[in-house]
PDB file of C-alpha atoms in Angstrom:
ATOM      1  CA  MET A  24       1.204   7.545 -24.696  1.00  0.00           C
ATOM      2  CA  THR A  25       2.447   5.849 -21.567  1.00  0.00           C
ATOM      3  CA  THR A  26       5.937   6.853 -20.487  1.00  0.00           C
ATOM      4  CA  ARG A  27       7.857   4.137 -18.640  1.00  0.00           C
ATOM      5  CA  THR A  28      10.931   5.115 -16.704  1.00  0.00           C
ATOM      6  CA  SER A  29      13.351   2.970 -14.777  1.00  0.00           C
ATOM      7  CA  SER A  30      15.536   4.658 -12.235  1.00  0.00           C
ATOM      8  CA  GLY A  31      17.992   2.087 -11.006  1.00  0.00           C
ATOM      9  CA  PRO A  32      18.199  -1.033  -8.826  1.00  0.00           C
ATOM     10  CA  ALA A  33      14.963  -2.548  -7.615  1.00  0.00           C
ATOM     11  CA  ARG A  34      15.973  -2.861  -3.956  1.00  0.00           C
ATOM     12  CA  THR A  35      14.539  -0.057  -1.823  1.00  0.00           C
ATOM     13  CA  THR A  36      16.614   1.120   1.126  1.00  0.00           C
ATOM     14  CA  LEU A  37      15.242   3.269   3.913  1.00  0.00           C
ATOM     15  CA  ALA A  38      16.666   6.391   2.311  1.00  0.00           C
ATOM     16  CA  PHE A  39      14.858   5.531  -0.894  1.00  0.00           C
ATOM     17  CA  ALA A  40      11.728   4.579   1.016  1.00  0.00           C
ATOM     18  CA  LEU A  41      11.749   8.036   2.572  1.00  0.00           C
ATOM     19  CA  ILE A  42      11.161   9.469  -0.890  1.00  0.00           C
ATOM     20  CA  THR A  43      14.876   9.876  -1.608  1.00  0.00           C
ATOM     21  CA  VAL A  44      14.835  13.196   0.203  1.00  0.00           C
ATOM     22  CA  ALA A  45      18.597  13.573   0.217  1.00  0.00           C
ATOM     23  CA  ALA A  46      18.891  12.705  -3.459  1.00  0.00           C
ATOM     24  CA  LEU A  47      16.312  15.332  -4.287  1.00  0.00           C
ATOM     25  CA  GLY A  48      18.062  17.994  -2.273  1.00  0.00           C
ATOM     26  CA  LEU A  49      15.013  18.351  -0.041  1.00  0.00           C
ATOM     27  CA  THR A  50      14.591  18.907   3.670  1.00  0.00           C
ATOM     28  CA  ALA A  51      11.999  16.969   5.657  1.00  0.00           C
ATOM     29  CA  CYS A  52       9.241  19.247   6.922  1.00  0.00           C
ATOM     30  CA  ALA A  53       9.701  20.438  10.467  1.00  0.00           C
ATOM     31  CA  GLY A  54       7.321  18.566  12.688  1.00  0.00           C
ATOM     32  CA  GLY A  55       6.593  15.927  10.012  1.00  0.00           C
ATOM     33  CA  ASP A  56       5.788  12.531  11.479  1.00  0.00           C
ATOM     34  CA  PRO A  57       5.428   9.208   9.655  1.00  0.00           C
ATOM     35  CA  ALA A  58       1.679   9.261   9.759  1.00  0.00           C
ATOM     36  CA  THR A  59      -1.518  10.018   7.956  1.00  0.00           C
ATOM     37  CA  ALA A  60      -2.189  12.724  10.546  1.00  0.00           C
ATOM     38  CA  PRO A  61      -0.082  15.712  11.687  1.00  0.00           C
ATOM     39  CA  ALA A  62       2.068  15.425  14.813  1.00  0.00           C
ATOM     40  CA  GLY A  63      -0.125  15.509  17.875  1.00  0.00           C
ATOM     41  CA  ALA A  64      -3.292  14.688  15.954  1.00  0.00           C
ATOM     42  CA  PRO A  65      -5.434  11.724  17.021  1.00  0.00           C
ATOM     43  CA  GLY A  66      -3.988   8.536  15.572  1.00  0.00           C
ATOM     44  CA  ALA A  67      -0.543   9.983  14.839  1.00  0.00           C
ATOM     45  CA  PRO A  68       2.419   7.788  15.857  1.00  0.00           C
ATOM     46  CA  SER A  69       4.257   8.729  19.022  1.00  0.00           C
ATOM     47  CA  ALA A  70       7.730   8.457  17.496  1.00  0.00           C
ATOM     48  CA  GLY A  71      10.028  11.467  17.251  1.00  0.00           C
ATOM     49  CA  LYS A  72      10.066  13.904  14.372  1.00  0.00           C
ATOM     50  CA  GLY A  73      10.861  12.215  11.104  1.00  0.00           C
ATOM     51  CA  ALA A  74      11.350   8.858  12.825  1.00  0.00           C
ATOM     52  CA  LEU A  75       9.594   5.590  12.151  1.00  0.00           C
ATOM     53  CA  PRO A  76       7.769   4.133  15.177  1.00  0.00           C
ATOM     54  CA  THR A  77       9.479   1.041  16.578  1.00  0.00           C
ATOM     55  CA  GLU A  78       7.141   0.074  19.418  1.00  0.00           C
ATOM     56  CA  ASP A  79       6.518  -3.689  19.393  1.00  0.00           C
ATOM     57  CA  VAL A  80       2.734  -3.955  19.464  1.00  0.00           C
ATOM     58  CA  VAL A  81       2.558  -7.634  18.518  1.00  0.00           C
ATOM     59  CA  ALA A  82       4.844  -9.184  21.140  1.00  0.00           C
ATOM     60  CA  GLY A  83       1.910 -10.089  23.364  1.00  0.00           C
ATOM     61  CA  VAL A  84      -0.111 -11.882  20.681  1.00  0.00           C
ATOM     62  CA  ARG A  85      -1.014 -15.391  21.806  1.00  0.00           C
ATOM     63  CA  LYS A  86      -1.779 -18.387  19.656  1.00  0.00           C
ATOM     64  CA  ASN A  87      -5.362 -18.466  18.441  1.00  0.00           C
ATOM     65  CA  GLU A  88      -6.129 -22.178  18.673  1.00  0.00           C
ATOM     66  CA  ALA A  89      -9.396 -21.927  16.744  1.00  0.00           C
ATOM     67  CA  ALA A  90      -7.697 -20.121  13.866  1.00  0.00           C
ATOM     68  CA  ALA A  91      -4.701 -22.469  13.892  1.00  0.00           C
ATOM     69  CA  LYS A  92      -6.994 -25.497  13.510  1.00  0.00           C
ATOM     70  CA  LEU A  93      -8.072 -24.094  10.142  1.00  0.00           C
ATOM     71  CA  LEU A  94      -4.546 -24.398   8.735  1.00  0.00           C
ATOM     72  CA  PRO A  95      -3.933 -27.119   6.159  1.00  0.00           C
ATOM     73  CA  ALA A  96      -1.993 -30.097   7.503  1.00  0.00           C
ATOM     74  CA  ASP A  97       1.101 -29.504   5.376  1.00  0.00           C
ATOM     75  CA  VAL A  98       1.515 -25.944   6.687  1.00  0.00           C
ATOM     76  CA  ARG A  99       1.120 -27.084  10.305  1.00  0.00           C
ATOM     77  CA  GLN A 100       3.711 -29.770   9.655  1.00  0.00           C
ATOM     78  CA  ARG A 101       6.343 -27.395   8.262  1.00  0.00           C
ATOM     79  CA  GLY A 102       5.511 -24.857  10.951  1.00  0.00           C
ATOM     80  CA  GLY A 103       5.791 -21.685   8.907  1.00  0.00           C
ATOM     81  CA  PHE A 104       4.969 -19.723   5.784  1.00  0.00           C
ATOM     82  CA  THR A 105       6.824 -17.470   3.363  1.00  0.00           C
ATOM     83  CA  VAL A 106       5.818 -13.885   2.648  1.00  0.00           C
ATOM     84  CA  ALA A 107       6.842 -11.956  -0.445  1.00  0.00           C
ATOM     85  CA  SER A 108       6.893  -8.315   0.680  1.00  0.00           C
ATOM     86  CA  SER A 109       7.051  -5.210  -1.441  1.00  0.00           C
ATOM     87  CA  VAL A 110       8.966  -2.639   0.626  1.00  0.00           C
ATOM     88  CA  ALA A 111       8.131   0.836  -0.586  1.00  0.00           C
ATOM     89  CA  THR A 112       7.097   3.723   1.664  1.00  0.00           C
ATOM     90  CA  PRO A 113       5.674   4.204   5.149  1.00  0.00           C
ATOM     91  CA  PRO A 114       3.240   3.658   6.678  1.00  0.00           C
ATOM     92  CA  SER A 115       2.661   0.493   4.625  1.00  0.00           C
ATOM     93  CA  SER A 116       6.276  -0.680   4.566  1.00  0.00           C
ATOM     94  CA  ALA A 117       9.813   0.636   4.931  1.00  0.00           C
ATOM     95  CA  TYR A 118      13.301  -0.287   6.077  1.00  0.00           C
ATOM     96  CA  LEU A 119      14.772   0.867   9.365  1.00  0.00           C
ATOM     97  CA  PRO A 120      18.160   2.644   9.148  1.00  0.00           C
ATOM     98  CA  ASP A 121      19.944  -0.741   9.202  1.00  0.00           C
ATOM     99  CA  GLY A 122      18.656  -1.278   5.656  1.00  0.00           C
ATOM    100  CA  ARG A 123      17.442  -4.796   6.538  1.00  0.00           C
ATOM    101  CA  THR A 124      14.641  -4.613   9.100  1.00  0.00           C
ATOM    102  CA  VAL A 125      11.234  -4.209   7.488  1.00  0.00           C
ATOM    103  CA  VAL A 126       8.593  -2.271   9.410  1.00  0.00           C
ATOM    104  CA  GLY A 127       5.150  -0.883   8.681  1.00  0.00           C
ATOM    105  CA  VAL A 128       1.491  -1.813   8.687  1.00  0.00           C
ATOM    106  CA  ASP A 129       2.081  -4.823   6.431  1.00  0.00           C
ATOM    107  CA  ALA A 130       4.957  -6.119   8.538  1.00  0.00           C
ATOM    108  CA  ASP A 131       3.088  -5.782  11.831  1.00  0.00           C
ATOM    109  CA  PHE A 132      -0.023  -7.542  10.548  1.00  0.00           C
ATOM    110  CA  SER A 133       2.076 -10.335   9.017  1.00  0.00           C
ATOM    111  CA  ALA A 134       3.953 -10.847  12.281  1.00  0.00           C
ATOM    112  CA  ALA A 135       0.770 -10.724  14.351  1.00  0.00           C
ATOM    113  CA  VAL A 136      -1.001 -13.282  12.165  1.00  0.00           C
ATOM    114  CA  ALA A 137       2.019 -15.582  12.292  1.00  0.00           C
ATOM    115  CA  LYS A 138       2.021 -15.477  16.101  1.00  0.00           C
ATOM    116  CA  ALA A 139      -1.735 -16.037  16.226  1.00  0.00           C
ATOM    117  CA  LEU A 140      -1.371 -19.114  14.028  1.00  0.00           C
ATOM    118  CA  GLY A 141       1.670 -20.422  15.895  1.00  0.00           C
ATOM    119  CA  LEU A 142       3.847 -20.288  12.770  1.00  0.00           C
ATOM    120  CA  GLU A 143       7.274 -18.984  11.870  1.00  0.00           C
ATOM    121  CA  LEU A 144       7.314 -16.194   9.321  1.00  0.00           C
ATOM    122  CA  LYS A 145       9.950 -16.036   6.599  1.00  0.00           C
ATOM    123  CA  ARG A 146       9.926 -12.711   4.748  1.00  0.00           C
ATOM    124  CA  GLU A 147      11.597 -11.952   1.439  1.00  0.00           C
ATOM    125  CA  ALA A 148      11.657  -8.497  -0.147  1.00  0.00           C
ATOM    126  CA  VAL A 149      10.303  -8.785  -3.693  1.00  0.00           C
ATOM    127  CA  GLY A 150       9.502  -6.184  -6.348  1.00  0.00           C
ATOM    128  CA  PHE A 151       5.838  -5.177  -6.365  1.00  0.00           C
ATOM    129  CA  GLU A 152       5.206  -6.269  -9.951  1.00  0.00           C
ATOM    130  CA  ALA A 153       6.695  -9.732  -9.354  1.00  0.00           C
ATOM    131  CA  ILE A 154       4.689 -10.751  -6.294  1.00  0.00           C
ATOM    132  CA  LEU A 155       1.282 -11.714  -7.693  1.00  0.00           C
ATOM    133  CA  PRO A 156       2.715 -13.822 -10.560  1.00  0.00           C
ATOM    134  CA  ALA A 157       5.060 -15.527  -8.064  1.00  0.00           C
ATOM    135  CA  LEU A 158       2.119 -16.511  -5.869  1.00  0.00           C
ATOM    136  CA  GLY A 159       0.553 -18.338  -8.781  1.00  0.00           C
ATOM    137  CA  SER A 160       3.739 -20.342  -9.285  1.00  0.00           C
ATOM    138  CA  GLY A 161       3.780 -21.414  -5.628  1.00  0.00           C
ATOM    139  CA  LYS A 162       7.108 -19.737  -4.884  1.00  0.00           C
ATOM    140  CA  TYR A 163       5.612 -17.879  -1.913  1.00  0.00           C
ATOM    141  CA  ASP A 164       2.629 -18.588   0.340  1.00  0.00           C
ATOM    142  CA  VAL A 165       1.542 -14.993   0.870  1.00  0.00           C
ATOM    143  CA  GLY A 166       2.147 -11.574  -0.653  1.00  0.00           C
ATOM    144  CA  THR A 167       2.002  -8.141   0.980  1.00  0.00           C
ATOM    145  CA  GLY A 168       2.326  -4.781  -0.736  1.00  0.00           C
ATOM    146  CA  ASN A 169      -0.786  -2.769   0.100  1.00  0.00           C
ATOM    147  CA  PHE A 170      -2.596  -4.854  -2.522  1.00  0.00           C
ATOM    148  CA  GLY A 171      -6.032  -3.420  -3.223  1.00  0.00           C
ATOM    149  CA  VAL A 172      -8.857  -5.860  -3.910  1.00  0.00           C
ATOM    150  CA  THR A 173     -10.079  -5.407  -7.489  1.00  0.00           C
ATOM    151  CA  GLU A 174     -12.295  -7.525  -9.724  1.00  0.00           C
ATOM    152  CA  GLU A 175      -9.400  -8.014 -12.137  1.00  0.00           C
ATOM    153  CA  ARG A 176      -7.126  -9.341  -9.410  1.00  0.00           C
ATOM    154  CA  ARG A 177      -9.844 -11.544  -7.914  1.00  0.00           C
ATOM    155  CA  LYS A 178      -9.823 -13.606 -11.115  1.00  0.00           C
ATOM    156  CA  THR A 179      -6.407 -15.043 -10.247  1.00  0.00           C
ATOM    157  CA  ILE A 180      -5.742 -14.041  -6.622  1.00  0.00           C
ATOM    158  CA  ASP A 181      -7.469 -14.666  -3.287  1.00  0.00           C
ATOM    159  CA  PHE A 182      -7.363 -11.963  -0.623  1.00  0.00           C
ATOM    160  CA  VAL A 183      -7.812 -11.815   3.130  1.00  0.00           C
ATOM    161  CA  THR A 184      -8.511  -8.192   4.014  1.00  0.00           C
ATOM    162  CA  TYR A 185      -6.980  -6.353   6.965  1.00  0.00           C
ATOM    163  CA  VAL A 186      -7.196  -2.609   6.200  1.00  0.00           C
ATOM    164  CA  ASN A 187      -8.910  -0.154   3.870  1.00  0.00           C
ATOM    165  CA  ASP A 188      -6.727   2.294   1.956  1.00  0.00           C
ATOM    166  CA  GLY A 189      -7.190   3.371  -1.644  1.00  0.00           C
ATOM    167  CA  GLN A 190      -6.308   5.922  -4.285  1.00  0.00           C
ATOM    168  CA  GLY A 191      -5.485   9.585  -3.845  1.00  0.00           C
ATOM    169  CA  PHE A 192      -3.628  12.477  -5.419  1.00  0.00           C
ATOM    170  CA  ALA A 193      -0.816  14.856  -4.436  1.00  0.00           C
ATOM    171  CA  ALA A 194       1.002  17.678  -6.206  1.00  0.00           C
ATOM    172  CA  ARG A 195       3.476  20.485  -5.670  1.00  0.00           C
ATOM    173  CA  ALA A 196       2.270  23.154  -3.281  1.00  0.00           C
ATOM    174  CA  ASP A 197       2.260  25.727  -6.082  1.00  0.00           C
ATOM    175  CA  SER A 198       0.007  23.596  -8.279  1.00  0.00           C
ATOM    176  CA  PRO A 199      -3.438  25.076  -9.100  1.00  0.00           C
ATOM    177  CA  LEU A 200      -4.911  21.593  -8.670  1.00  0.00           C
ATOM    178  CA  LYS A 201      -7.355  21.064  -5.828  1.00  0.00           C
ATOM    179  CA  ASP A 202      -9.653  18.121  -5.170  1.00  0.00           C
ATOM    180  CA  ILE A 203      -9.775  15.690  -8.097  1.00  0.00           C
ATOM    181  CA  THR A 204     -13.222  14.147  -8.175  1.00  0.00           C
ATOM    182  CA  ASP A 205     -13.332  13.386 -11.902  1.00  0.00           C
ATOM    183  CA  LEU A 206     -10.446  12.009 -13.954  1.00  0.00           C
ATOM    184  CA  THR A 207     -11.218  14.523 -16.716  1.00  0.00           C
ATOM    185  CA  GLN A 208      -9.674  17.109 -14.387  1.00  0.00           C
ATOM    186  CA  LEU A 209      -6.359  15.459 -15.289  1.00  0.00           C
ATOM    187  CA  CYS A 210      -6.784  16.041 -19.026  1.00  0.00           C
ATOM    188  CA  GLY A 211      -3.703  17.676 -20.525  1.00  0.00           C
ATOM    189  CA  LEU A 212      -1.585  16.875 -17.465  1.00  0.00           C
ATOM    190  CA  LYS A 213       1.215  14.404 -16.773  1.00  0.00           C
ATOM    191  CA  VAL A 214       0.330  11.919 -14.023  1.00  0.00           C
ATOM    192  CA  ALA A 215       3.072   9.966 -12.218  1.00  0.00           C
ATOM    193  CA  VAL A 216       2.297   6.463 -10.935  1.00  0.00           C
ATOM    194  CA  ASP A 217       4.126   3.349  -9.768  1.00  0.00           C
ATOM    195  CA  ALA A 218       4.296   0.450 -12.210  1.00  0.00           C
ATOM    196  CA  GLY A 219       1.889  -2.468 -11.936  1.00  0.00           C
ATOM    197  CA  THR A 220      -0.515  -0.683  -9.598  1.00  0.00           C
ATOM    198  CA  THR A 221      -4.252  -0.026  -9.520  1.00  0.00           C
ATOM    199  CA  PHE A 222      -3.379   3.619 -10.217  1.00  0.00           C
ATOM    200  CA  GLU A 223      -1.795   2.751 -13.537  1.00  0.00           C
ATOM    201  CA  ARG A 224      -4.733   0.518 -14.492  1.00  0.00           C
ATOM    202  CA  THR A 225      -7.336   3.087 -13.434  1.00  0.00           C
ATOM    203  CA  LEU A 226      -5.746   5.757 -15.610  1.00  0.00           C
ATOM    204  CA  GLU A 227      -5.279   3.447 -18.585  1.00  0.00           C
ATOM    205  CA  LYS A 228      -8.878   2.209 -18.345  1.00  0.00           C
ATOM    206  CA  ASN A 229     -10.210   5.771 -18.394  1.00  0.00           C
ATOM    207  CA  ARG A 230      -7.789   7.223 -20.932  1.00  0.00           C
ATOM    208  CA  GLY A 231     -10.502   7.792 -23.536  1.00  0.00           C
ATOM    209  CA  ARG A 232     -12.612  10.006 -21.297  1.00  0.00           C
ATOM    210  CA  CYS A 233     -10.629  13.140 -22.167  1.00  0.00           C
ATOM    211  CA  ALA A 234     -11.264  12.692 -25.882  1.00  0.00           C
ATOM    212  CA  GLU A 235     -14.958  12.130 -25.153  1.00  0.00           C
ATOM    213  CA  ALA A 236     -14.956  15.444 -23.290  1.00  0.00           C
ATOM    214  CA  GLY A 237     -13.189  17.182 -26.181  1.00  0.00           C
ATOM    215  CA  LYS A 238     -10.020  17.662 -24.133  1.00  0.00           C
ATOM    216  CA  LYS A 239      -6.356  16.827 -24.582  1.00  0.00           C
ATOM    217  CA  PRO A 240      -5.569  13.393 -23.082  1.00  0.00           C
ATOM    218  CA  TYR A 241      -3.537  13.059 -19.926  1.00  0.00           C
ATOM    219  CA  GLU A 242      -0.132  11.405 -20.062  1.00  0.00           C
ATOM    220  CA  VAL A 243       0.603   8.502 -17.724  1.00  0.00           C
ATOM    221  CA  ASN A 244       4.217   8.508 -16.522  1.00  0.00           C
ATOM    222  CA  VAL A 245       4.942   5.055 -15.074  1.00  0.00           C
ATOM    223  CA  TYR A 246       7.965   4.530 -12.820  1.00  0.00           C
ATOM    224  CA  SER A 247       9.389   1.311 -11.418  1.00  0.00           C
ATOM    225  CA  GLU A 248      10.600   2.928  -8.178  1.00  0.00           C
ATOM    226  CA  VAL A 249       8.650   5.193  -5.862  1.00  0.00           C
ATOM    227  CA  GLY A 250      11.499   7.682  -5.425  1.00  0.00           C
ATOM    228  CA  ALA A 251      11.447   8.371  -9.158  1.00  0.00           C
ATOM    229  CA  VAL A 252       7.780   9.336  -8.917  1.00  0.00           C
ATOM    230  CA  TRP A 253       8.546  12.071  -6.413  1.00  0.00           C
ATOM    231  CA  MET A 254      11.599  13.250  -8.301  1.00  0.00           C
ATOM    232  CA  ALA A 255       9.423  13.701 -11.387  1.00  0.00           C
ATOM    233  CA  ILE A 256       6.956  15.823  -9.406  1.00  0.00           C
ATOM    234  CA  GLN A 257       9.626  17.947  -7.736  1.00  0.00           C
ATOM    235  CA  GLN A 258      11.421  18.554 -11.017  1.00  0.00           C
ATOM    236  CA  GLY A 259       8.224  19.442 -12.849  1.00  0.00           C
ATOM    237  CA  ARG A 260       8.353  16.491 -15.261  1.00  0.00           C
ATOM    238  CA  SER A 261       4.972  15.343 -13.916  1.00  0.00           C
ATOM    239  CA  ASP A 262       2.125  17.506 -12.663  1.00  0.00           C
ATOM    240  CA  VAL A 263       0.432  15.208 -10.180  1.00  0.00           C
ATOM    241  CA  VAL A 264       1.022  11.846  -8.501  1.00  0.00           C
ATOM    242  CA  MET A 265      -1.633   9.189  -7.986  1.00  0.00           C
ATOM    243  CA  SER A 266      -0.838   6.721  -5.226  1.00  0.00           C
ATOM    244  CA  THR A 267      -2.100   5.238  -1.950  1.00  0.00           C
ATOM    245  CA  ILE A 268      -4.030   7.539   0.361  1.00  0.00           C
ATOM    246  CA  ASN A 269      -1.960   6.641   3.411  1.00  0.00           C
ATOM    247  CA  GLY A 270       1.322   6.750   1.520  1.00  0.00           C
ATOM    248  CA  LEU A 271       0.620  10.181   0.071  1.00  0.00           C
ATOM    249  CA  ARG A 272      -0.404  11.612   3.419  1.00  0.00           C
ATOM    250  CA  TYR A 273       2.869  10.369   4.863  1.00  0.00           C
ATOM    251  CA  ALA A 274       4.987  11.527   1.937  1.00  0.00           C
ATOM    252  CA  VAL A 275       3.854  15.142   1.999  1.00  0.00           C
ATOM    253  CA  THR A 276       4.964  15.393   5.647  1.00  0.00           C
ATOM    254  CA  GLN A 277       8.489  14.437   4.548  1.00  0.00           C
ATOM    255  CA  GLN A 278       8.931  16.942   1.734  1.00  0.00           C
ATOM    256  CA  GLU A 279       8.618  20.677   1.512  1.00  0.00           C
ATOM    257  CA  ASN A 280       6.447  22.287  -1.134  1.00  0.00           C
ATOM    258  CA  MET A 281       4.134  19.305  -1.531  1.00  0.00           C
ATOM    259  CA  LYS A 282       0.423  19.004  -0.787  1.00  0.00           C
ATOM    260  CA  PHE A 283      -2.071  16.170  -0.460  1.00  0.00           C
ATOM    261  CA  LEU A 284      -5.019  16.872  -2.736  1.00  0.00           C
ATOM    262  CA  ASN A 285      -7.715  14.400  -1.803  1.00  0.00           C
ATOM    263  CA  GLU A 286      -8.896  10.822  -1.560  1.00  0.00           C
ATOM    264  CA  TYR A 287     -10.265   9.647  -4.905  1.00  0.00           C
ATOM    265  CA  ARG A 288     -11.590   6.198  -3.991  1.00  0.00           C
ATOM    266  CA  ARG A 289     -11.262   3.589  -1.277  1.00  0.00           C
ATOM    267  CA  LEU A 290     -10.207  -0.045  -1.735  1.00  0.00           C
ATOM    268  CA  ASP A 291      -9.978  -2.953   0.669  1.00  0.00           C
ATOM    269  CA  VAL A 292      -6.391  -4.114   1.151  1.00  0.00           C
ATOM    270  CA  GLY A 293      -5.444  -7.681   1.941  1.00  0.00           C
ATOM    271  CA  PHE A 294      -2.940 -10.493   2.144  1.00  0.00           C
ATOM    272  CA  ALA A 295      -2.631 -11.952  -1.355  1.00  0.00           C
ATOM    273  CA  PHE A 296      -2.647 -15.689  -2.119  1.00  0.00           C
ATOM    274  CA  LYS A 297      -2.847 -17.857  -5.193  1.00  0.00           C
ATOM    275  CA  LYS A 298      -6.415 -18.586  -6.253  1.00  0.00           C
ATOM    276  CA  GLY A 299      -8.044 -21.371  -4.276  1.00  0.00           C
ATOM    277  CA  THR A 300      -5.581 -21.232  -1.382  1.00  0.00           C
ATOM    278  CA  PRO A 301      -6.495 -23.301   1.700  1.00  0.00           C
ATOM    279  CA  LEU A 302      -4.743 -20.709   3.891  1.00  0.00           C
ATOM    280  CA  ALA A 303      -7.419 -18.006   3.588  1.00  0.00           C
ATOM    281  CA  PRO A 304      -9.843 -19.221   6.319  1.00  0.00           C
ATOM    282  CA  ALA A 305      -7.043 -19.430   8.917  1.00  0.00           C
ATOM    283  CA  PHE A 306      -5.695 -15.972   8.050  1.00  0.00           C
ATOM    284  CA  GLN A 307      -9.187 -14.490   8.166  1.00  0.00           C
ATOM    285  CA  ALA A 308      -9.847 -16.013  11.582  1.00  0.00           C
ATOM    286  CA  ALA A 309      -6.473 -14.768  12.811  1.00  0.00           C
ATOM    287  CA  VAL A 310      -7.129 -11.167  11.695  1.00  0.00           C
ATOM    288  CA  ASN A 311     -10.575 -11.180  13.300  1.00  0.00           C
ATOM    289  CA  GLY A 312      -8.994 -12.550  16.462  1.00  0.00           C
ATOM    290  CA  LEU A 313      -6.544  -9.636  16.458  1.00  0.00           C
ATOM    291  CA  LYS A 314      -9.502  -7.275  16.303  1.00  0.00           C
ATOM    292  CA  ALA A 315     -11.075  -8.993  19.295  1.00  0.00           C
ATOM    293  CA  ASP A 316      -7.950  -8.872  21.492  1.00  0.00           C
ATOM    294  CA  GLY A 317      -7.066  -5.236  20.698  1.00  0.00           C
ATOM    295  CA  THR A 318      -3.892  -5.897  18.689  1.00  0.00           C
ATOM    296  CA  TYR A 319      -5.559  -4.702  15.494  1.00  0.00           C
ATOM    297  CA  ASP A 320      -6.284  -1.243  16.882  1.00  0.00           C
ATOM    298  CA  ARG A 321      -2.807  -0.984  18.417  1.00  0.00           C
ATOM    299  CA  ILE A 322      -1.214  -1.545  15.004  1.00  0.00           C
ATOM    300  CA  LEU A 323      -3.379   1.113  13.390  1.00  0.00           C
ATOM    301  CA  ARG A 324      -2.639   3.624  16.150  1.00  0.00           C
ATOM    302  CA  LYS A 325       1.087   2.948  15.944  1.00  0.00           C
ATOM    303  CA  TRP A 326       1.145   3.857  12.249  1.00  0.00           C
ATOM    304  CA  GLY A 327      -1.392   6.671  12.421  1.00  0.00           C
ATOM    305  CA  VAL A 328      -3.894   4.975  10.115  1.00  0.00           C
ATOM    306  CA  THR A 329      -6.913   4.546  12.375  1.00  0.00           C
ATOM    307  CA  GLY A 330      -9.082   5.789   9.509  1.00  0.00           C
ATOM    308  CA  SER A 331      -8.173   2.628   7.575  1.00  0.00           C
ATOM    309  CA  GLY A 332      -9.747   0.169  10.001  1.00  0.00           C
ATOM    310  CA  ILE A 333     -12.287  -2.412   8.801  1.00  0.00           C
ATOM    311  CA  GLU A 334     -15.131  -3.971  10.774  1.00  0.00           C
ATOM    312  CA  ARG A 335     -14.080  -7.540  10.024  1.00  0.00           C
ATOM    313  CA  SER A 336     -11.725  -9.418   7.742  1.00  0.00           C
ATOM    314  CA  GLU A 337     -13.244 -10.908   4.595  1.00  0.00           C
ATOM    315  CA  ILE A 338     -12.061 -13.364   1.969  1.00  0.00           C
ATOM    316  CA  SER A 339     -11.955 -11.775  -1.501  1.00  0.00           C
ATOM    317  CA  PRO A 340     -14.867  -9.334  -1.078  1.00  0.00           C
ATOM    318  CA  PRO A 341     -16.196  -7.539  -4.182  1.00  0.00           C
ATOM    319  CA  GLU A 342     -14.259  -4.481  -5.289  1.00  0.00           C
ATOM    320  CA  ILE A 343     -15.501  -1.252  -3.750  1.00  0.00           C
ATOM    321  CA  PRO A 344     -17.134   0.639  -6.654  1.00  0.00           C
ATOM    322  CA  ALA A 345     -15.247   3.528  -8.236  1.00  0.00           C
ATOM    323  CA  PRO A 346     -16.727   7.045  -8.235  1.00  0.00           C
ATOM    324  CA  LYS A 347     -19.464   7.392 -10.862  1.00  0.00           C
ATOM    325  CA  LYS A 348     -17.831  10.460 -12.395  1.00  0.00           C
TER     326      LYS A 348
END
């Protein structure tokens, strides 16, 4: 049976985005950097210990005239677009200590694309679960939230890809769990996930596999705020967390007694739009232009996610197949 837990207001401050370390009574790991690689490792951000990198790597982006010509006339006329952003955890997205400034991979790519297209960007922080439905209603032009491209989402949403992330697992350091290559390894355990995510859907879709294997089913504990996920793990109310590869790698550097288990599967991640959007070709051309001028690689290096680079941006590519097991 799915357990749904709400843990308070939907707005995520920086303290909450940093896995509510203070609320949990935890101490950030010495030497932990906001990255998918340890301090000093290739691709790790150059910011100080425990700090979020603030280097402006998009200031020099120039207008890409060829990409801008692909914009629909009404967008060129109003001179901007609105982005609904889910602000959760680094390196994808987070607040600076002022509690207002949004930073991260999503924010840098949004800002860079806006500059390349010669448009003003208006960002609004929106709950993850509300973004995709809001795009369909036309309330926002674009959505960001580390949205993985899946066949289910492609039915109602168009994507323009810019990185490759995916699904992974983490647990307490004292957990006997190691690499999870088959979801039946979760049988009998409690798995914490964020609401409305591919993690929740993956687990629900495969729930019957434990019974087929003659094992006790796993329990899916669904939380509406990311800090509650980590609190459940630390307090022993859940055994393992399933979340983004890059987010998990970052999170375990910020908490003691946690370990990253493994990558389970990769997914392309993209800007989300309502189905049939005329904006996709311009955004795709802008992202590919950022790859050509070096901005793309600078953003990845800043956030320590060079392993998430893609060869070229695509519009709604097929979902990367899940592991056969």
